[in-house]
PDB file of C-alpha atoms in Angstrom:
ATOM      1  CA  UNK A   1       0.000   0.000   0.000  1.00  0.00           C
ATOM      2  CA  UNK A   2       2.814   2.394   0.822  1.00  0.00           C
ATOM      3  CA  UNK A   3       4.516   1.871  -2.531  1.00  0.00           C
ATOM      4  CA  UNK A   4       1.190   2.331  -4.332  1.00  0.00           C
ATOM      5  CA  UNK A   5       0.730   5.715  -2.658  1.00  0.00           C
ATOM      6  CA  UNK A   6      -2.245   4.691  -0.537  1.00  0.00           C
ATOM      7  CA  UNK A   7      -2.588   6.752   2.638  1.00  0.00           C
ATOM      8  CA  UNK A   8      -4.970   7.711   5.431  1.00  0.00           C
ATOM      9  CA  UNK A   9      -8.490   8.437   4.248  1.00  0.00           C
ATOM     10  CA  UNK A  10      -8.135   6.616   0.939  1.00  0.00           C
ATOM     11  CA  UNK A  11     -10.401   3.699   0.073  1.00  0.00           C
ATOM     12  CA  UNK A  12      -9.112   0.417  -1.331  1.00  0.00           C
ATOM     13  CA  UNK A  13     -11.498  -2.131  -2.812  1.00  0.00           C
ATOM     14  CA  UNK A  14     -10.766  -5.738  -1.895  1.00  0.00           C
ATOM     15  CA  UNK A  15     -12.593  -9.093  -1.925  1.00  0.00           C
ATOM     16  CA  UNK A  16     -15.238  -9.722   0.717  1.00  0.00           C
ATOM     17  CA  UNK A  17     -13.903 -13.258   1.113  1.00  0.00           C
ATOM     18  CA  UNK A  18     -10.183 -13.302   1.836  1.00  0.00           C
ATOM     19  CA  UNK A  19      -7.711 -13.794   4.662  1.00  0.00           C
ATOM     20  CA  UNK A  20      -7.618 -10.983   7.241  1.00  0.00           C
ATOM     21  CA  UNK A  21      -4.167  -9.892   6.017  1.00  0.00           C
ATOM     22  CA  UNK A  22      -5.821  -8.443   2.898  1.00  0.00           C
ATOM     23  CA  UNK A  23      -7.796  -5.863   4.888  1.00  0.00           C
ATOM     24  CA  UNK A  24      -4.975  -5.446   7.412  1.00  0.00           C
ATOM     25  CA  UNK A  25      -2.579  -4.271   4.694  1.00  0.00           C
ATOM     26  CA  UNK A  26      -5.077  -1.526   3.860  1.00  0.00           C
ATOM     27  CA  UNK A  27      -5.740  -0.418   7.431  1.00  0.00           C
ATOM     28  CA  UNK A  28      -1.992  -0.459   8.192  1.00  0.00           C
ATOM     29  CA  UNK A  29      -1.611   2.789   6.223  1.00  0.00           C
ATOM     30  CA  UNK A  30      -4.815   4.314   7.613  1.00  0.00           C
ATOM     31  CA  UNK A  31      -6.889   3.610   4.524  1.00  0.00           C
ATOM     32  CA  UNK A  32     -10.366   2.078   4.533  1.00  0.00           C
ATOM     33  CA  UNK A  33     -11.073  -1.371   3.060  1.00  0.00           C
ATOM     34  CA  UNK A  34     -14.183  -1.462   0.890  1.00  0.00           C
ATOM     35  CA  UNK A  35     -15.394  -5.014   0.435  1.00  0.00           C
ATOM     36  CA  UNK A  36     -16.720  -6.056  -2.963  1.00  0.00           C
ATOM     37  CA  UNK A  37     -18.426  -9.327  -3.775  1.00  0.00           C
ATOM     38  CA  UNK A  38     -16.682 -12.348  -5.221  1.00  0.00           C
ATOM     39  CA  UNK A  39     -17.484 -14.602  -8.162  1.00  0.00           C
ATOM     40  CA  UNK A  40     -18.765 -17.830  -6.529  1.00  0.00           C
ATOM     41  CA  UNK A  41     -17.138 -20.101  -9.102  1.00  0.00           C
ATOM     42  CA  UNK A  42     -13.615 -18.730  -8.549  1.00  0.00           C
ATOM     43  CA  UNK A  43     -13.836 -16.971  -5.160  1.00  0.00           C
ATOM     44  CA  UNK A  44     -12.105 -14.004  -6.816  1.00  0.00           C
ATOM     45  CA  UNK A  45     -13.112 -10.364  -6.749  1.00  0.00           C
ATOM     46  CA  UNK A  46     -16.042  -9.563  -9.045  1.00  0.00           C
ATOM     47  CA  UNK A  47     -15.087  -6.784 -11.507  1.00  0.00           C
ATOM     48  CA  UNK A  48     -18.718  -5.701 -11.935  1.00  0.00           C
ATOM     49  CA  UNK A  49     -19.328  -5.232  -8.203  1.00  0.00           C
ATOM     50  CA  UNK A  50     -15.900  -3.651  -7.856  1.00  0.00           C
ATOM     51  CA  UNK A  51     -16.829  -0.954 -10.366  1.00  0.00           C
ATOM     52  CA  UNK A  52     -20.027  -0.254  -8.410  1.00  0.00           C
ATOM     53  CA  UNK A  53     -17.948   0.386  -5.273  1.00  0.00           C
ATOM     54  CA  UNK A  54     -15.597   2.971  -6.839  1.00  0.00           C
ATOM     55  CA  UNK A  55     -15.995   6.470  -5.375  1.00  0.00           C
ATOM     56  CA  UNK A  56     -13.992   9.678  -5.440  1.00  0.00           C
ATOM     57  CA  UNK A  57     -12.078   8.365  -2.390  1.00  0.00           C
ATOM     58  CA  UNK A  58     -11.044   5.106  -4.079  1.00  0.00           C
ATOM     59  CA  UNK A  59      -7.276   4.970  -4.556  1.00  0.00           C
ATOM     60  CA  UNK A  60      -6.681   1.318  -5.467  1.00  0.00           C
ATOM     61  CA  UNK A  61      -8.075  -2.149  -6.079  1.00  0.00           C
ATOM     62  CA  UNK A  62      -6.416  -5.007  -4.224  1.00  0.00           C
ATOM     63  CA  UNK A  63      -6.984  -8.276  -6.046  1.00  0.00           C
ATOM     64  CA  UNK A  64      -6.217 -11.644  -4.480  1.00  0.00           C
ATOM     65  CA  UNK A  65      -5.760 -14.863  -6.436  1.00  0.00           C
ATOM     66  CA  UNK A  66      -7.895 -17.274  -4.411  1.00  0.00           C
ATOM     67  CA  UNK A  67      -7.309 -21.017  -3.991  1.00  0.00           C
ATOM     68  CA  UNK A  68      -5.093 -21.267  -7.035  1.00  0.00           C
ATOM     69  CA  UNK A  69      -7.621 -19.524  -9.276  1.00  0.00           C
ATOM     70  CA  UNK A  70      -6.168 -16.411 -10.929  1.00  0.00           C
ATOM     71  CA  UNK A  71      -8.205 -13.211 -10.761  1.00  0.00           C
ATOM     72  CA  UNK A  72      -9.234 -11.509 -14.000  1.00  0.00           C
ATOM     73  CA  UNK A  73      -6.244  -9.160 -14.145  1.00  0.00           C
ATOM     74  CA  UNK A  74      -7.232  -7.695 -17.513  1.00  0.00           C
ATOM     75  CA  UNK A  75     -10.644  -6.617 -16.176  1.00  0.00           C
ATOM     76  CA  UNK A  76      -9.068  -4.922 -13.155  1.00  0.00           C
ATOM     77  CA  UNK A  77      -6.371  -3.308 -15.252  1.00  0.00           C
ATOM     78  CA  UNK A  78      -9.115  -1.800 -17.436  1.00  0.00           C
ATOM     79  CA  UNK A  79     -10.947  -0.495 -14.335  1.00  0.00           C
ATOM     80  CA  UNK A  80      -7.738   0.967 -12.925  1.00  0.00           C
ATOM     81  CA  UNK A  81      -7.025   2.775 -16.183  1.00  0.00           C
ATOM     82  CA  UNK A  82     -10.632   3.981 -16.552  1.00  0.00           C
ATOM     83  CA  UNK A  83     -10.733   5.465 -13.031  1.00  0.00           C
ATOM     84  CA  UNK A  84      -7.016   6.298 -12.650  1.00  0.00           C
ATOM     85  CA  UNK A  85      -6.474   3.849  -9.768  1.00  0.00           C
ATOM     86  CA  UNK A  86      -3.440   1.950  -8.495  1.00  0.00           C
TER      87      UNK A  86
END
């Protein structure tokens, strides 16, 4: 989070189903975790729900590759570019 420029007051979208360390890495820098839904078949962050959660305070999206299933990196890269996120 520090390297990505996330700081106090920022919001970071992350999966609603993940190990506590995911949210802890966000709160460590004083930012707020915003939990988005997962895709039930892969347990990975849902790009559609993620886009719904983006606000003016959103600084980054933290994806997690769950249980050996890779997240849809291309979809999140497109969201990051569209909304100028880390």
